[in-house]
Amino acid sequence: MVVRQYALMRVDRLLTNQPQWNRRQALLLLAQGQVRINGSVIRNAEAEADQFAQVCVNHHIIQAGVAPQYWMLNKPAGVVSATRDPQHPTALALLPAELQPQLHIAGRLDKASTGLLLLTNDGLWSRRITEPALKKPKTYLVTLGNPIDPDTAARFAEGIHFEYENITTSPAQLQQLSSHQARLTIFEGRYHQIKRMFGRFRNPVVALHRETMGPIALDPNLTCGQSRPLTAAEITAI
Ligand code: URA
């Protein structure tokens, strides 16, 4: 199943974005049947191509055309959520080597955190998960250094004010599992958000494991460091 949900651009615009053609020349190329999208001749200037289509003019490739990629990784501790890092192993390095140059991470995890990490080459799709205004829930299993203060759930539900950014976190849901462990659902992904939220109670986070991002759950069959492509249902659910 092909899942198409990314930005489209008119073919005349795609051609005039190239330095060598103005609009008149682009229309001429189209009229002469010299423009192909995914191998088919296109004469209509209003035809649209997405970022993954191959676009050729007179058999020269103008846009390479790559397959959209959507992956989940069970991130191990000690791996950084970065494409490159001079000192530490990166999450990208755990994906198939041929995909690594194209992929970016949709919603980082701290180096010590583990669990669900999503990677894609589709920028619009990743924004739908990470954009704070869209309030996609993310669920974490949190292990604390000290017993959980009885006021924590109520304070998280009110929202915690972060002075540095001058924002108040969206109401978060805390389900206490034991004296030192809880399942926490947050609706944005601010810098060190969960550590800073528990920091208000002077309670250090000793382990943090992401279980879900929006409708996508970490596949229990993935051992630490393993990855797999998302299913069509997972891709379209976002
Ligand atoms: N909040 C944190 O503090 N760290 C993470 O890795 C994710 C959310």
Short mmCIF file of C-alpha atoms in Angstrom, two decimals, chain A:
data_model
loop_
_atom_site.label_atom_id
_atom_site.label_comp_id
_atom_site.label_asym_id
_atom_site.label_seq_id
_atom_site.Cartn_x
_atom_site.Cartn_y
_atom_site.Cartn_z
CA MET A 1 0.00 0.00 0.00
CA VAL A 2 1.35 3.44 -0.95
CA VAL A 3 0.76 6.11 1.67
CA ARG A 4 0.75 9.64 0.28
CA GLN A 5 0.40 12.48 2.74
CA TYR A 6 3.18 14.89 1.95
CA ALA A 7 3.50 18.30 0.35
CA LEU A 8 2.81 18.61 -3.36
CA MET A 9 4.42 21.14 -5.68
CA ARG A 10 3.19 22.17 -9.14
CA VAL A 11 5.50 20.96 -11.86
CA ASP A 12 5.90 24.44 -13.41
CA ARG A 13 7.08 25.73 -10.00
CA LEU A 14 9.42 22.78 -9.61
CA LEU A 15 11.03 23.67 -12.95
CA THR A 16 11.28 27.41 -12.33
CA ASN A 17 12.92 26.67 -8.95
CA GLN A 18 15.85 25.47 -11.04
CA PRO A 19 18.26 28.30 -11.87
CA GLN A 20 18.34 27.52 -15.62
CA TRP A 21 14.65 28.01 -16.48
CA ASN A 22 12.20 30.89 -16.28
CA ARG A 23 8.45 30.38 -16.47
CA ARG A 24 8.24 30.75 -20.26
CA GLN A 25 10.98 28.15 -20.76
CA ALA A 26 9.35 25.81 -18.24
CA LEU A 27 6.03 25.98 -20.13
CA LEU A 28 7.86 25.29 -23.40
CA LEU A 29 9.59 22.20 -21.93
CA LEU A 30 6.22 20.94 -20.78
CA ALA A 31 4.57 21.63 -24.17
CA GLN A 32 7.42 19.81 -25.93
CA GLY A 33 6.82 16.70 -23.79
CA GLN A 34 10.32 16.85 -22.27
CA VAL A 35 9.21 16.61 -18.65
CA ARG A 36 8.59 13.25 -16.94
CA ILE A 37 7.31 12.54 -13.44
CA ASN A 38 8.05 8.98 -12.33
CA GLY A 39 8.62 8.06 -15.98
CA SER A 40 5.38 9.51 -17.41
CA VAL A 41 5.42 12.50 -19.78
CA ILE A 42 3.65 15.49 -18.19
CA ARG A 43 2.37 18.39 -20.31
CA ASN A 44 0.06 20.05 -17.78
CA ALA A 45 1.77 22.87 -15.85
CA GLU A 46 -0.69 22.37 -13.00
CA ALA A 47 0.29 18.72 -12.49
CA GLU A 48 1.80 18.17 -9.04
CA ALA A 49 4.75 16.16 -7.76
CA ASP A 50 5.57 15.28 -4.17
CA GLN A 51 9.05 15.36 -2.63
CA PHE A 52 9.49 11.62 -3.29
CA ALA A 53 8.68 11.69 -7.04
CA GLN A 54 11.42 11.38 -9.65
CA VAL A 55 11.35 14.39 -12.01
CA CYS A 56 13.35 14.33 -15.27
CA VAL A 57 13.75 16.93 -18.01
CA ASN A 58 15.04 15.61 -21.29
CA HIS A 59 16.35 12.54 -19.38
CA HIS A 60 18.31 14.67 -16.87
CA ILE A 61 17.27 14.08 -13.27
CA ILE A 62 15.98 17.27 -11.59
CA GLN A 63 14.68 15.55 -8.46
CA ALA A 64 16.05 12.12 -7.58
CA GLY A 65 12.93 10.45 -6.28
CA VAL A 66 13.48 8.44 -3.12
CA ALA A 67 11.10 6.08 -1.37
CA PRO A 68 9.44 7.50 1.74
CA GLN A 69 10.85 5.83 4.86
CA TYR A 70 9.24 5.42 8.29
CA TRP A 71 11.01 3.38 10.98
CA MET A 72 10.86 2.63 14.71
CA LEU A 73 13.90 1.85 16.83
CA ASN A 74 14.09 0.46 20.35
CA LYS A 75 16.72 2.93 21.50
CA PRO A 76 19.34 1.63 23.95
CA ALA A 77 20.77 3.78 26.75
CA GLY A 78 24.06 5.50 25.89
CA VAL A 79 23.08 6.23 22.27
CA VAL A 80 22.50 9.85 21.27
CA SER A 81 19.47 11.02 19.26
CA ALA A 82 21.58 12.62 16.56
CA THR A 83 22.60 12.00 12.99
CA ARG A 84 26.28 12.56 13.82
CA ASP A 85 28.25 12.79 17.04
CA PRO A 86 32.03 12.89 17.44
CA GLN A 87 32.02 11.11 20.82
CA HIS A 88 29.03 8.81 21.18
CA PRO A 89 27.25 6.14 19.11
CA THR A 90 24.20 7.58 17.33
CA ALA A 91 20.68 6.19 16.94
CA LEU A 92 21.01 6.59 13.15
CA ALA A 93 23.93 4.15 13.12
CA LEU A 94 21.52 1.41 14.29
CA LEU A 95 19.41 1.71 11.09
CA PRO A 96 20.28 0.05 7.75
CA ALA A 97 23.41 1.78 6.38
CA GLU A 98 21.88 2.73 3.00
CA LEU A 99 19.06 4.68 4.71
CA GLN A 100 21.17 6.56 7.23
CA PRO A 101 21.97 9.62 5.05
CA GLN A 102 18.27 10.35 4.40
CA LEU A 103 16.69 9.84 7.81
CA HIS A 104 16.02 12.26 10.64
CA ILE A 105 14.64 11.64 14.13
CA ALA A 106 11.03 12.60 14.89
CA GLY A 107 11.17 13.44 18.60
CA ARG A 108 14.50 12.96 20.33
CA LEU A 109 15.24 11.02 23.51
CA ASP A 110 18.01 11.91 25.96
CA LYS A 111 21.17 9.81 25.81
CA ALA A 112 20.25 7.81 28.93
CA SER A 113 16.60 7.29 27.88
CA THR A 114 15.43 4.12 26.16
CA GLY A 115 12.50 2.96 24.06
CA LEU A 116 10.49 4.18 21.11
CA LEU A 117 12.32 6.40 18.62
CA LEU A 118 10.76 7.23 15.23
CA LEU A 119 12.88 8.00 12.16
CA THR A 120 11.75 9.15 8.72
CA ASN A 121 12.71 11.13 5.61
CA ASP A 122 9.25 12.78 5.54
CA GLY A 123 9.50 16.17 7.23
CA LEU A 124 5.76 16.88 7.18
CA TRP A 125 4.99 13.57 8.85
CA SER A 126 7.55 14.10 11.62
CA ARG A 127 6.17 17.58 12.28
CA ARG A 128 2.74 16.07 12.90
CA ILE A 129 4.23 14.13 15.82
CA THR A 130 6.58 16.70 17.28
CA GLU A 131 4.71 20.01 16.86
CA PRO A 132 3.75 20.99 20.47
CA ALA A 133 0.53 22.70 19.28
CA LEU A 134 -0.78 19.37 17.97
CA LYS A 135 -0.56 17.87 21.48
CA LYS A 136 0.23 14.29 20.50
CA PRO A 137 0.42 12.14 23.67
CA LYS A 138 3.72 10.43 24.51
CA THR A 139 3.83 7.82 27.25
CA TYR A 140 6.88 7.03 29.37
CA LEU A 141 7.69 4.55 32.10
CA VAL A 142 9.57 6.60 34.69
CA THR A 143 11.70 5.27 37.54
CA LEU A 144 12.55 7.78 40.27
CA GLY A 145 15.36 8.04 42.78
CA ASN A 146 13.01 8.97 45.66
CA PRO A 147 9.44 7.95 46.56
CA ILE A 148 6.88 9.85 44.44
CA ASP A 149 5.44 12.84 46.34
CA PRO A 150 1.63 12.49 46.78
CA ASP A 151 1.10 15.96 45.18
CA THR A 152 2.89 15.04 41.96
CA ALA A 153 -0.09 13.84 39.90
CA ALA A 154 -2.18 16.92 40.77
CA ARG A 155 0.66 19.36 40.02
CA PHE A 156 1.43 17.69 36.68
CA ALA A 157 -2.28 17.81 35.78
CA GLU A 158 -2.28 21.60 36.41
CA GLY A 159 0.82 22.07 34.25
CA ILE A 160 4.34 22.98 35.33
CA HIS A 161 5.69 26.42 34.45
CA PHE A 162 9.14 26.44 32.81
CA GLU A 163 10.64 29.85 33.40
CA TYR A 164 13.38 29.62 30.79
CA GLU A 165 10.90 29.20 27.90
CA ASN A 166 8.06 30.94 29.79
CA ILE A 167 5.62 28.15 29.00
CA THR A 168 3.35 25.99 31.12
CA THR A 169 3.32 22.33 30.17
CA SER A 170 0.02 20.87 28.96
CA PRO A 171 -1.83 18.92 31.66
CA ALA A 172 0.05 15.63 32.02
CA GLN A 173 -1.35 12.35 33.32
CA LEU A 174 0.58 10.47 36.02
CA GLN A 175 -0.38 6.90 36.90
CA GLN A 176 1.60 5.77 39.93
CA LEU A 177 2.70 2.12 39.64
CA SER A 178 4.75 1.80 42.84
CA SER A 179 6.57 4.05 45.31
CA HIS A 180 9.33 4.81 42.77
CA GLN A 181 7.72 4.09 39.40
CA ALA A 182 5.00 5.75 37.30
CA ARG A 183 3.60 5.86 33.80
CA LEU A 184 3.51 9.47 32.60
CA THR A 185 1.73 10.85 29.54
CA ILE A 186 2.86 14.24 28.28
CA PHE A 187 1.57 16.21 25.29
CA GLU A 188 4.66 18.01 24.07
CA GLY A 189 8.36 17.24 24.05
CA ARG A 190 10.29 20.10 25.66
CA TYR A 191 13.99 19.87 26.41
CA HIS A 192 14.51 17.37 29.28
CA GLN A 193 10.80 17.84 30.01
CA ILE A 194 10.21 14.89 32.32
CA LYS A 195 13.44 15.37 34.28
CA ARG A 196 12.54 19.03 34.77
CA MET A 197 8.97 18.19 35.83
CA PHE A 198 10.18 15.77 38.52
CA GLY A 199 12.96 18.23 39.31
CA ARG A 200 10.25 20.45 40.88
CA PHE A 201 9.91 17.74 43.52
CA ARG A 202 13.69 17.29 43.79
CA ASN A 203 13.15 13.75 42.59
CA PRO A 204 15.80 12.52 40.13
CA VAL A 205 14.74 10.39 37.17
CA VAL A 206 16.92 7.28 37.21
CA ALA A 207 15.38 5.52 34.18
CA LEU A 208 13.09 6.75 31.41
CA HIS A 209 11.58 4.47 28.79
CA ARG A 210 9.26 5.75 26.01
CA GLU A 211 6.42 3.34 25.27
CA THR A 212 4.20 5.25 22.80
CA MET A 213 4.12 8.32 20.55
CA GLY A 214 0.57 9.23 19.52
CA PRO A 215 -1.03 6.03 18.22
CA ILE A 216 2.32 4.20 17.70
CA ALA A 217 3.52 1.80 20.41
CA LEU A 218 6.99 0.31 20.72
CA ASP A 219 6.88 -3.19 19.20
CA PRO A 220 7.48 -5.66 22.09
CA ASN A 221 9.30 -7.96 19.63
CA LEU A 222 12.08 -5.40 19.14
CA THR A 223 14.95 -6.03 21.50
CA CYS A 224 17.15 -3.13 22.59
CA GLY A 225 18.89 -1.65 19.50
CA GLN A 226 16.61 -3.37 16.96
CA SER A 227 14.51 -1.48 14.39
CA ARG A 228 11.77 -2.19 11.87
CA PRO A 229 9.82 -0.26 9.21
CA LEU A 230 6.44 1.06 10.34
CA THR A 231 3.36 -0.66 8.97
CA ALA A 232 1.01 1.22 6.61
CA ALA A 233 -1.52 1.41 9.47
CA GLU A 234 1.06 3.00 11.79
CA ILE A 235 2.12 5.53 9.14
CA THR A 236 -1.41 6.68 8.33
CA ALA A 237 -2.43 6.78 12.01
CA ILE A 238 -0.26 9.88 12.57
#
